[in-house]
Coordinates of C-alpha atoms in Angstrom, one line a residue:
Chain A
M21 CA -6.1 23.5 8.1
Q22 CA -4.5 20.9 10.2
A23 CA -3.4 17.5 8.8
T24 CA -1.9 14.3 10.4
A25 CA 0.0 11.5 8.7
F26 CA 1.1 8.2 10.2
V27 CA 4.2 6.5 8.9
P28 CA 5.2 3.0 10.0
G29 CA 8.7 2.3 11.4
H30 CA 10.8 0.1 9.2
V31 CA 13.5 -2.4 10.2
T32 CA 15.8 -3.3 7.3
G33 CA 17.0 -6.9 7.5
F34 CA 19.6 -6.7 4.8
F35 CA 20.6 -4.3 2.1
S36 CA 23.1 -3.2 -0.5
A37 CA 23.9 0.4 -0.9
H38 CA 23.5 2.1 -4.3
P39 CA 24.9 5.7 -4.2
A40 CA 24.1 8.1 -7.1
E41 CA 24.6 11.8 -7.8
D42 CA 20.8 12.3 -8.1
P43 CA 19.3 11.5 -4.7
T44 CA 16.1 10.3 -6.4
E45 CA 18.2 7.6 -8.1
A46 CA 20.3 6.7 -5.1
G47 CA 19.0 4.2 -2.6
S48 CA 19.3 0.5 -1.6
R49 CA 18.2 -2.9 -2.5
G50 CA 17.1 -5.1 0.4
A51 CA 14.1 -6.3 2.5
G52 CA 12.6 -5.4 5.9
L53 CA 9.5 -5.1 7.9
A54 CA 7.2 -2.1 8.2
L55 CA 6.0 -1.8 11.8
T56 CA 2.7 -0.7 13.4
D57 CA 5.0 1.3 15.8
G58 CA 5.9 4.4 13.8
V59 CA 5.7 8.2 13.7
G60 CA 2.7 10.5 13.6
V61 CA 3.3 14.0 12.2
T62 CA 0.7 16.8 12.5
V63 CA 1.2 19.9 10.5
E64 CA -0.7 23.2 10.8
P65 CA -0.2 26.8 9.8
A66 CA 1.2 29.0 12.6
D67 CA 2.6 32.5 12.9
G68 CA 6.3 33.2 12.9
K69 CA 9.2 30.8 12.5
T70 CA 8.7 27.1 11.9
A71 CA 8.4 25.3 15.2
V72 CA 8.8 21.5 15.8
V73 CA 7.6 19.7 18.9
L74 CA 8.9 16.2 19.3
E75 CA 7.2 13.7 21.6
D76 CA 9.3 10.6 22.1
A77 CA 8.4 7.0 22.9
G78 CA 8.6 7.8 26.6
G79 CA 6.1 10.7 26.3
D80 CA 8.7 13.4 26.8
R81 CA 8.1 16.6 24.8
Q82 CA 10.8 18.7 23.4
R83 CA 10.9 21.9 21.3
M84 CA 13.4 21.7 18.4
S85 CA 14.5 23.9 15.5
P86 CA 13.5 22.3 12.2
G87 CA 17.2 22.4 11.3
S88 CA 18.0 19.8 13.9
I89 CA 16.3 17.1 11.8
D90 CA 17.9 17.5 8.4
A91 CA 15.5 15.4 6.4
V92 CA 12.5 17.2 7.8
E93 CA 14.0 20.6 7.1
T94 CA 14.8 19.6 3.4
V95 CA 11.2 18.4 2.9
L96 CA 9.8 21.7 4.2
E97 CA 12.2 23.7 2.0
T98 CA 11.2 21.6 -1.1
L99 CA 7.5 22.4 -0.3
E100 CA 8.5 26.1 0.0
L101 CA 7.5 26.2 3.6
D102 CA 10.2 28.4 5.1
A103 CA 8.1 29.7 7.9
G104 CA 4.6 29.8 9.4
V105 CA 4.5 26.0 10.1
R106 CA 3.9 24.1 13.3
L107 CA 4.9 20.5 13.3
E108 CA 4.1 18.0 16.1
I109 CA 6.0 14.7 15.7
D110 CA 4.9 11.8 17.9
A111 CA 7.5 9.0 17.6
D112 CA 6.7 5.5 19.1
L113 CA 10.3 4.5 18.3
P114 CA 13.8 5.7 19.3
L115 CA 15.9 7.7 16.9
G116 CA 19.2 6.2 15.7
A117 CA 18.3 2.6 16.5
G118 CA 17.5 1.3 13.0
F119 CA 13.8 2.0 12.7
G120 CA 13.9 4.5 9.9
V121 CA 12.6 7.2 12.2
S122 CA 14.2 10.0 10.2
G123 CA 12.6 8.7 7.0
A124 CA 9.3 8.4 8.7
M125 CA 9.5 12.0 10.0
A126 CA 10.4 13.2 6.5
L127 CA 7.5 11.2 4.8
G128 CA 5.0 12.2 7.5
T129 CA 6.0 15.8 7.1
A130 CA 5.6 15.6 3.3
L131 CA 2.1 13.9 3.5
A132 CA 0.7 16.2 6.3
A133 CA 2.2 19.4 4.9
N134 CA 0.8 18.7 1.4
A135 CA -2.7 18.3 2.9
A136 CA -2.4 21.2 5.4
F137 CA -1.1 23.7 2.8
D138 CA -3.0 22.3 -0.2
R139 CA 0.2 21.7 -2.2
R140 CA -1.6 19.3 -4.6
L141 CA 1.2 16.8 -5.0
S142 CA 0.6 13.1 -5.7
E143 CA 1.7 10.3 -3.4
N144 CA 4.7 9.4 -5.6
E145 CA 5.8 13.0 -5.7
L146 CA 5.7 13.2 -1.9
V147 CA 7.5 9.9 -1.5
T148 CA 10.2 11.2 -3.9
I149 CA 10.7 14.4 -1.9
A150 CA 11.0 12.5 1.4
H151 CA 13.3 9.8 -0.1
A152 CA 15.6 12.4 -1.6
A153 CA 15.6 14.3 1.7
D154 CA 16.5 11.2 3.7
V155 CA 19.3 10.2 1.3
R156 CA 20.8 13.7 1.3
A157 CA 20.8 13.8 5.1
G158 CA 22.6 10.5 5.1
T159 CA 20.0 9.0 7.5
G160 CA 18.4 6.4 5.2
L161 CA 18.6 4.8 1.7
G162 CA 15.5 2.8 1.4
D163 CA 13.3 3.3 4.5
V164 CA 11.0 5.9 2.9
V165 CA 9.9 3.8 -0.1
A166 CA 9.4 0.8 2.2
Q167 CA 7.4 2.8 4.7
A168 CA 5.2 4.2 1.9
R169 CA 4.3 0.6 0.8
G170 CA 4.0 -1.1 4.2
G171 CA 4.0 -4.9 4.8
V172 CA 7.3 -6.7 4.2
P173 CA 8.8 -4.8 1.2
I174 CA 11.5 -6.3 -1.0
R175 CA 13.4 -3.5 -2.7
L176 CA 14.4 -5.0 -6.0
E177 CA 15.7 -1.8 -7.5
P178 CA 16.8 1.3 -5.6
G179 CA 15.5 4.9 -5.8
A180 CA 12.3 6.9 -5.7
P181 CA 9.1 5.6 -7.2
A182 CA 9.8 6.7 -10.8
V183 CA 12.8 4.5 -11.0
N184 CA 12.6 1.8 -8.3
S185 CA 11.0 -1.6 -8.3
I186 CA 9.4 -3.0 -5.2
D187 CA 7.7 -6.4 -4.4
A188 CA 6.7 -7.7 -1.0
V189 CA 6.3 -10.8 1.1
P190 CA 2.6 -11.4 1.8
A191 CA 2.8 -11.9 5.6
R192 CA 1.4 -10.6 8.9
A193 CA 3.0 -11.3 12.2
R194 CA 3.6 -10.0 15.7
V195 CA 7.0 -8.4 15.9
E196 CA 9.1 -7.9 19.1
Y197 CA 12.2 -5.7 19.5
V198 CA 14.8 -4.7 22.0
T199 CA 17.1 -1.7 21.5
F200 CA 20.5 -1.7 23.1
G201 CA 21.8 1.7 22.0
E202 CA 22.3 4.2 19.2
R203 CA 24.3 3.8 16.0
S204 CA 25.0 6.2 13.2
T205 CA 23.8 5.1 9.8
A206 CA 25.9 7.8 8.2
D207 CA 29.1 6.5 9.8
V208 CA 28.5 2.9 8.6
L209 CA 27.5 4.0 5.1
A210 CA 30.6 6.2 4.9
G211 CA 32.9 3.2 5.6
E212 CA 33.9 0.3 3.4
T213 CA 30.7 -1.2 1.9
D214 CA 32.0 -3.8 -0.7
R215 CA 31.6 -6.7 1.6
L216 CA 28.2 -5.5 2.8
T217 CA 27.0 -5.1 -0.8
E218 CA 28.1 -8.6 -1.8
A219 CA 26.3 -10.1 1.3
G220 CA 23.2 -8.0 0.5
K221 CA 23.0 -9.3 -3.1
R222 CA 23.2 -12.9 -1.9
A223 CA 20.5 -12.3 0.7
L224 CA 18.2 -10.6 -1.9
S225 CA 18.6 -13.5 -4.3
R226 CA 17.6 -15.9 -1.6
V227 CA 14.5 -13.9 -0.7
V228 CA 13.4 -13.4 -4.3
S229 CA 13.5 -17.2 -4.9
E230 CA 11.5 -17.8 -1.7
P231 CA 9.5 -14.8 -0.6
T232 CA 8.4 -15.9 2.8
L233 CA 8.8 -14.1 6.2
S234 CA 10.9 -17.0 7.5
S235 CA 13.3 -16.6 4.5
V236 CA 13.6 -12.9 5.1
I237 CA 14.6 -13.4 8.7
H238 CA 17.0 -16.2 7.8
A239 CA 18.6 -14.2 5.0
S240 CA 18.9 -11.2 7.4
R241 CA 20.7 -13.1 10.1
R242 CA 23.2 -14.5 7.6
F243 CA 23.7 -11.0 6.1
A244 CA 24.4 -9.5 9.5
R245 CA 27.1 -12.1 10.1
E246 CA 28.6 -12.0 6.6
A247 CA 28.7 -8.2 6.5
D248 CA 30.2 -8.1 10.0
L249 CA 27.6 -5.7 11.4
L250 CA 26.4 -7.6 14.4
T251 CA 26.8 -5.8 17.7
P252 CA 27.7 -8.0 20.7
E253 CA 24.3 -7.4 22.4
A254 CA 22.3 -8.0 19.2
R255 CA 24.3 -11.2 18.6
E256 CA 23.6 -12.5 22.1
A257 CA 19.8 -11.8 21.7
I258 CA 19.6 -13.4 18.3
E259 CA 21.4 -16.5 19.6
A260 CA 19.2 -16.6 22.6
V261 CA 16.1 -16.5 20.4
A262 CA 17.5 -19.2 18.2
A263 CA 18.2 -21.4 21.2
E264 CA 14.4 -21.3 22.0
G265 CA 13.6 -22.2 18.4
G266 CA 12.6 -18.7 17.4
Q267 CA 13.7 -16.3 14.6
A268 CA 15.4 -13.0 15.1
S269 CA 17.9 -10.7 13.4
M270 CA 19.3 -7.2 13.8
A271 CA 17.9 -3.9 12.5
M272 CA 20.1 -2.4 9.8
L273 CA 21.5 0.0 10.9
G274 CA 20.9 0.1 14.6
D275 CA 21.8 -1.6 17.8
T276 CA 18.4 -3.4 17.9
A277 CA 17.4 -7.0 17.8
F278 CA 13.9 -7.9 16.3
A279 CA 12.0 -11.2 16.3
V280 CA 8.8 -12.5 14.8
G281 CA 6.1 -13.9 17.1
T282 CA 7.2 -14.2 20.8
G283 CA 10.9 -14.9 20.0
L284 CA 12.4 -12.4 22.4
T285 CA 9.9 -13.0 25.2
D286 CA 10.6 -16.7 25.0
A287 CA 14.3 -16.0 25.3
G288 CA 13.8 -14.0 28.5
Y289 CA 13.9 -10.5 27.2
D290 CA 11.3 -7.8 28.0
P291 CA 10.7 -6.5 24.4
A292 CA 8.5 -3.8 22.9
V293 CA 5.7 -5.5 21.0
C294 CA 4.1 -4.4 17.7
A295 CA 3.2 -6.1 14.4
I296 CA 3.8 -5.9 10.7
D297 CA 2.0 -2.8 9.4
P298 CA 0.0 -3.7 6.4
A299 CA -1.0 -0.3 5.2
G300 CA 2.1 1.8 4.7
A301 CA 2.1 5.6 5.2
T302 CA -1.3 7.1 5.4
L303 CA -2.9 10.5 5.9
E304 CA -5.3 10.3 8.8
G305 CA -9.0 10.7 7.9
Chain B
M5 CA -3.9 -24.0 7.8
Q6 CA -6.7 -21.5 7.4
A7 CA -6.0 -18.0 6.0
T8 CA -8.1 -14.9 5.4
A9 CA -7.5 -11.9 3.2
F10 CA -9.5 -8.7 3.0
V11 CA -9.6 -6.8 -0.3
P12 CA -11.2 -3.3 -0.6
G13 CA -13.9 -2.6 -3.1
H14 CA -12.9 -0.2 -5.9
V15 CA -15.1 2.3 -7.8
T16 CA -13.4 3.4 -11.0
G17 CA -14.3 7.0 -11.8
F18 CA -12.9 7.1 -15.3
F19 CA -10.8 4.8 -17.5
S20 CA -9.5 4.0 -20.9
A21 CA -9.4 0.3 -22.0
H22 CA -6.1 -1.2 -23.2
P23 CA -6.6 -4.7 -24.5
A24 CA -3.6 -7.0 -25.2
E25 CA -3.1 -10.6 -26.1
D26 CA -1.2 -11.2 -22.9
P27 CA -3.6 -10.6 -20.0
T28 CA -0.8 -9.5 -17.7
E29 CA -0.2 -6.6 -20.2
A30 CA -3.8 -5.8 -20.8
G31 CA -5.6 -3.4 -18.5
S32 CA -6.8 0.1 -18.2
R33 CA -5.6 3.6 -17.3
G34 CA -7.8 5.7 -15.0
A35 CA -8.5 6.6 -11.4
G36 CA -10.9 5.5 -8.7
L37 CA -11.4 5.0 -5.0
A38 CA -10.6 1.9 -2.9
L39 CA -13.3 1.4 -0.3
T40 CA -13.3 0.1 3.3
D41 CA -16.4 -1.9 2.2
G42 CA -14.9 -4.9 0.4
V43 CA -14.5 -8.7 0.2
G44 CA -13.1 -11.1 2.8
V45 CA -11.9 -14.4 1.5
T46 CA -11.1 -17.4 3.9
V47 CA -9.4 -20.4 2.4
E48 CA -8.7 -23.7 4.1
P49 CA -7.9 -27.3 3.0
A50 CA -10.9 -29.6 2.9
D51 CA -11.8 -33.0 1.6
G52 CA -13.3 -33.6 -1.8
K53 CA -14.2 -31.1 -4.5
T54 CA -13.6 -27.4 -4.1
A55 CA -16.5 -25.7 -2.4
V56 CA -17.4 -22.0 -2.3
V57 CA -19.7 -20.4 0.2
L58 CA -20.7 -16.8 -0.6
E59 CA -22.2 -14.6 2.0
D60 CA -23.6 -11.4 0.4
A61 CA -24.0 -7.9 1.8
G62 CA -27.5 -8.8 3.1
G63 CA -26.1 -11.8 5.2
D64 CA -27.6 -14.5 2.9
R65 CA -25.3 -17.5 2.5
Q66 CA -25.2 -19.4 -0.7
R67 CA -23.2 -22.5 -1.8
M68 CA -21.7 -22.2 -5.3
S69 CA -19.4 -24.2 -7.6
P70 CA -16.1 -22.4 -8.1
G71 CA -16.9 -22.4 -11.9
S72 CA -19.6 -19.9 -11.3
I73 CA -17.1 -17.2 -10.5
D74 CA -14.7 -17.3 -13.5
A75 CA -11.9 -15.2 -12.0
V76 CA -11.8 -17.2 -8.8
E77 CA -11.7 -20.5 -10.7
T78 CA -8.8 -19.2 -12.8
V79 CA -6.8 -18.2 -9.7
L80 CA -7.3 -21.6 -8.1
E81 CA -6.2 -23.3 -11.4
T82 CA -3.1 -21.1 -11.6
L83 CA -2.2 -22.1 -8.0
E84 CA -2.8 -25.8 -9.0
L85 CA -5.6 -26.1 -6.5
D86 CA -8.0 -28.3 -8.4
A87 CA -9.7 -29.8 -5.4
G88 CA -9.5 -30.0 -1.6
V89 CA -10.2 -26.3 -1.0
R90 CA -12.9 -24.6 0.9
L91 CA -13.5 -20.9 0.2
E92 CA -15.7 -18.7 2.2
I93 CA -16.3 -15.3 0.6
D94 CA -17.9 -12.5 2.6
A95 CA -18.9 -9.6 0.3
D96 CA -19.9 -6.3 1.8
L97 CA -20.8 -5.1 -1.7
P98 CA -23.1 -6.2 -4.5
L99 CA -21.8 -8.0 -7.6
G100 CA -22.2 -6.4 -11.0
A101 CA -22.6 -2.9 -9.6
G102 CA -19.2 -1.4 -10.3
F103 CA -17.3 -2.2 -7.1
G104 CA -14.8 -4.5 -8.6
V105 CA -16.1 -7.4 -6.5
S106 CA -15.0 -10.1 -9.0
G107 CA -11.4 -8.6 -8.9
A108 CA -11.6 -8.5 -5.1
M109 CA -12.7 -12.1 -4.9
A110 CA -9.9 -13.1 -7.3
L111 CA -7.2 -11.2 -5.3
G112 CA -8.5 -12.3 -1.9
T113 CA -8.5 -16.0 -3.1
A114 CA -4.9 -15.6 -4.4
L115 CA -3.6 -14.0 -1.1
A116 CA -5.5 -16.4 1.2
A117 CA -4.8 -19.6 -0.8
N118 CA -1.0 -18.7 -1.1
A119 CA -0.9 -18.5 2.7
A120 CA -3.2 -21.5 3.4
F121 CA -1.3 -23.8 1.0
D122 CA 2.2 -22.4 1.5
R123 CA 2.6 -21.5 -2.2
R124 CA 5.5 -19.1 -1.4
L125 CA 4.6 -16.5 -4.1
S126 CA 5.3 -12.8 -3.7
E127 CA 2.7 -10.1 -3.5
N128 CA 3.4 -8.9 -7.0
E129 CA 3.1 -12.5 -8.3
L130 CA -0.3 -12.9 -6.6
V131 CA -1.6 -9.6 -7.9
T132 CA -0.5 -10.6 -11.4
I133 CA -2.4 -13.9 -11.1
A134 CA -5.5 -12.2 -9.9
H135 CA -5.3 -9.4 -12.5
A136 CA -4.9 -11.8 -15.4
A137 CA -7.8 -13.9 -14.1
D138 CA -10.1 -10.8 -13.9
V139 CA -9.1 -9.6 -17.4
R140 CA -9.6 -13.1 -18.9
A141 CA -13.1 -13.4 -17.2
G142 CA -13.9 -10.0 -18.8
T143 CA -15.0 -8.7 -15.3
G144 CA -12.3 -6.0 -14.8
L145 CA -9.3 -4.3 -16.3
G146 CA -7.8 -2.3 -13.5
D147 CA -9.6 -3.1 -10.3
V148 CA -7.1 -5.7 -9.0
V149 CA -4.0 -3.5 -9.2
A150 CA -6.0 -0.6 -7.6
Q151 CA -7.3 -2.8 -4.9
A152 CA -3.8 -4.1 -4.2
R153 CA -2.6 -0.5 -3.6
G154 CA -5.6 1.0 -1.8
G155 CA -6.3 4.8 -1.4
V156 CA -7.1 6.7 -4.5
P157 CA -5.0 5.0 -7.2
I158 CA -4.2 6.7 -10.5
R159 CA -3.4 4.0 -13.0
L160 CA -0.9 5.7 -15.3
E161 CA 0.1 2.6 -17.3
P162 CA -2.0 -0.5 -17.7
G163 CA -1.3 -4.1 -16.7
A164 CA 0.1 -6.2 -13.9
P165 CA 2.8 -4.9 -11.5
A166 CA 5.8 -5.9 -13.7
V167 CA 4.6 -3.5 -16.5
N168 CA 2.2 -1.0 -15.0
S169 CA 2.7 2.4 -13.4
I170 CA 0.6 3.6 -10.5
D171 CA 0.5 6.8 -8.6
A172 CA -2.2 7.9 -6.1
V173 CA -4.0 11.0 -4.7
P174 CA -3.1 11.4 -1.0
A175 CA -6.6 11.7 0.4
R176 CA -8.9 10.2 3.0
A177 CA -12.7 10.8 3.1
R178 CA -16.1 9.4 3.9
V179 CA -17.7 7.8 0.9
E180 CA -21.4 7.2 0.3
Y181 CA -23.0 5.1 -2.4
V182 CA -26.4 4.0 -3.8
T183 CA -26.8 1.1 -6.2
F184 CA -29.7 1.2 -8.6
G185 CA -29.1 -2.1 -10.4
E186 CA -26.7 -4.5 -12.2
R187 CA -24.7 -3.9 -15.3
S188 CA -22.4 -6.1 -17.3
T189 CA -18.8 -4.8 -17.6
A190 CA -18.2 -7.4 -20.3
D191 CA -21.0 -6.0 -22.5
V192 CA -19.8 -2.4 -22.3
L193 CA -16.2 -3.4 -22.9
A194 CA -17.3 -5.5 -25.9
G195 CA -19.0 -2.4 -27.5
E196 CA -17.5 0.6 -29.3
T197 CA -14.9 2.1 -26.9
D198 CA -13.2 4.8 -29.0
R199 CA -15.2 7.6 -27.5
L200 CA -14.7 6.2 -24.0
T201 CA -10.9 6.0 -24.5
E202 CA -10.7 9.6 -25.7
A203 CA -12.7 10.8 -22.7
G204 CA -10.6 8.7 -20.4
K205 CA -7.4 10.1 -21.7
R206 CA -8.6 13.7 -21.1
A207 CA -9.8 12.9 -17.6
L208 CA -6.4 11.3 -16.7
S209 CA -4.5 14.2 -18.0
R210 CA -6.6 16.5 -15.7
V211 CA -6.0 14.4 -12.7
V212 CA -2.3 14.0 -13.3
S213 CA -1.9 17.8 -13.4
E214 CA -4.0 18.2 -10.2
P215 CA -4.0 15.1 -8.1
T216 CA -6.7 16.0 -5.6
L217 CA -9.8 14.1 -4.6
S218 CA -12.0 16.9 -5.9
S219 CA -10.3 16.8 -9.2
V220 CA -10.8 13.0 -9.5
I221 CA -14.6 13.4 -8.9
H222 CA -14.8 16.3 -11.2
A223 CA -13.0 14.5 -14.0
S224 CA -15.1 11.4 -13.4
R225 CA -18.4 13.2 -13.8
R226 CA -17.2 14.8 -17.0
F227 CA -16.0 11.4 -18.3
A228 CA -19.3 9.8 -17.6
R229 CA -21.1 12.5 -19.6
E230 CA -18.6 12.5 -22.5
A231 CA -18.4 8.7 -22.7
D232 CA -22.2 8.6 -22.6
L233 CA -22.2 6.0 -19.9
L234 CA -24.6 7.7 -17.4
T235 CA -27.7 5.7 -16.4
P236 CA -30.8 7.8 -15.8
E237 CA -30.9 7.0 -12.0
A238 CA -27.2 7.8 -11.6
R239 CA -27.5 11.0 -13.5
E240 CA -30.4 12.1 -11.3
A241 CA -28.5 11.3 -8.1
I242 CA -25.3 13.1 -9.3
E243 CA -27.4 16.2 -10.2
A244 CA -29.2 16.1 -6.9
V245 CA -25.9 15.9 -5.0
A246 CA -24.5 18.8 -7.1
A247 CA -27.6 20.9 -6.4
E248 CA -26.7 20.6 -2.7
G249 CA -23.2 21.7 -3.4
G250 CA -21.7 18.2 -3.1
Q251 CA -19.6 16.0 -5.4
A252 CA -20.7 12.7 -6.9
S253 CA -20.1 10.6 -9.9
M254 CA -20.9 7.1 -11.2
A255 CA -19.1 3.8 -10.6
M256 CA -17.5 2.5 -13.9
L257 CA -19.1 0.1 -14.8
G258 CA -22.1 -0.2 -12.7
D259 CA -25.4 1.4 -12.0
T260 CA -24.1 3.0 -8.9
A261 CA -23.7 6.7 -7.8
F262 CA -21.0 7.5 -5.2
A263 CA -20.2 10.7 -3.4
V264 CA -17.6 12.0 -1.0
G265 CA -18.6 13.3 2.4
T266 CA -22.3 13.4 3.0
G267 CA -23.3 14.2 -0.6
L268 CA -25.9 11.6 -1.1
T269 CA -27.4 12.0 2.4
D270 CA -27.7 15.8 1.9
A271 CA -29.5 15.1 -1.4
G272 CA -32.1 13.0 0.4
Y273 CA -30.8 9.5 -0.5
D274 CA -30.3 6.7 2.1
P275 CA -26.9 5.6 1.0
A276 CA -24.5 3.0 2.3
V277 CA -21.6 4.6 4.1
C278 CA -17.9 3.6 4.1
A279 CA -14.6 5.4 3.6
I280 CA -11.5 5.5 1.4
D281 CA -9.5 2.4 2.3
P282 CA -5.9 3.4 2.9
A283 CA -4.3 0.0 3.1
G284 CA -5.1 -2.0 0.0
A285 CA -5.5 -5.8 0.0
T286 CA -4.1 -7.4 3.2
L287 CA -3.7 -10.8 4.6
E288 CA -5.3 -10.9 8.1
G289 CA -3.0 -11.3 11.0

């Protein structure tokens, strides 16, 4: 049986890192936007070794070994799928640019493989497996749980569903983004994070007291400045959007600027356009 | 500003009732299906007294006082909207037939009114307000939190988001239903519920150990029998679907039979057709 899952992309606006020995307890607090641009994963039984075909945003197709995407490999191992699987991953978004693509691949693999191989796990169990895989791979701390929920998730407490606490801002909007390059989440998280954590706590407290989209973007922009994470291109884009009266910030962690409405277009950029995804990760019908 | 929210219908397959003094702690455990047929609520500022226009599944429009829908009135009061509001409610589903329409109206009102009147509440706060209003009105115990999540929610612990615990079955399917008449949730819940609670606990434990759609329907059918809640028409429909190799059960609490796939059609009924709603309640973009 073949099964397909869609997982929205997720730009984190601000966060604080919460490491833990147990990857289901590790994670982050923060807030971000789930996006209608995301990742589709189709899983089906196949003969021989596990094969992965990745189609990127430009339509280029590439054969990969599952080991080249750590979080996906871990999910397959957890589901005891060591061979005999064919994965087709269709990514609307670039890797390494702050859209939580690795988390989306992991969660999509978990949802689709559970259906294709009749593993009979619940949604929370699948989210837990994907979250732990993303944390272990060092590619994400909170994208998976946010992608599972959809909308504009506020991660109040870190970790997988059994231990975390999530609220959300009730909002829909057009979202624009421009990506300037790649950036390694693992490298930033391996560095000094005290300043980042303090700035993340302040941003979260602002958004909790006023859970609106405008307040999320405002807190995100301030966080990026305070945590000293702004890249020169992202800073320039955010300032250009602000000069036109719009609202933008930077995807954490990627060299990507995002704006609500027509912010980047108004500022003269030629952005990709999507919207806030209301549904969260879903198995396709 | 005008705002519209869509809230899926929800058929509960089985449940156990958990009353409490505080309506945010009261609720039910159980499982059910969120449906793409649901309720749209549009809210906008207007002069004078609050007015409600209800358009039913047949397209008939009816002017009502807000007091005629208890849960909606309570939501408006909680949001301090005593006047100056126009609500348009578009219900794909019949009231009093086990689809959680009152809960959907309450949650849709909360989401749309929050946006239209810039109340700046979070999703969990709005779900809490609607849940408490539905519980107080005696029209539902778990529909609102299930409708907020979408999919095939398993309510592990009762109550509003701050205290409940929800998992879900990862499944998509076509859903068919036939409604034979109305039934009062309040009357059933006011009666002897010990037997119902015992049957509900057994059903939940079955679904937790095997979270599949098939197991939800199977546990629901057994629950309806054990709790002695089957109406004669629903029993006949469920047996007719089973005779054709299909899977059906009864909506709790309504005189409605529902089936996955083409179960009711195959059994010779002329059902309404929808699907499992993957998104849960959403504000429209």
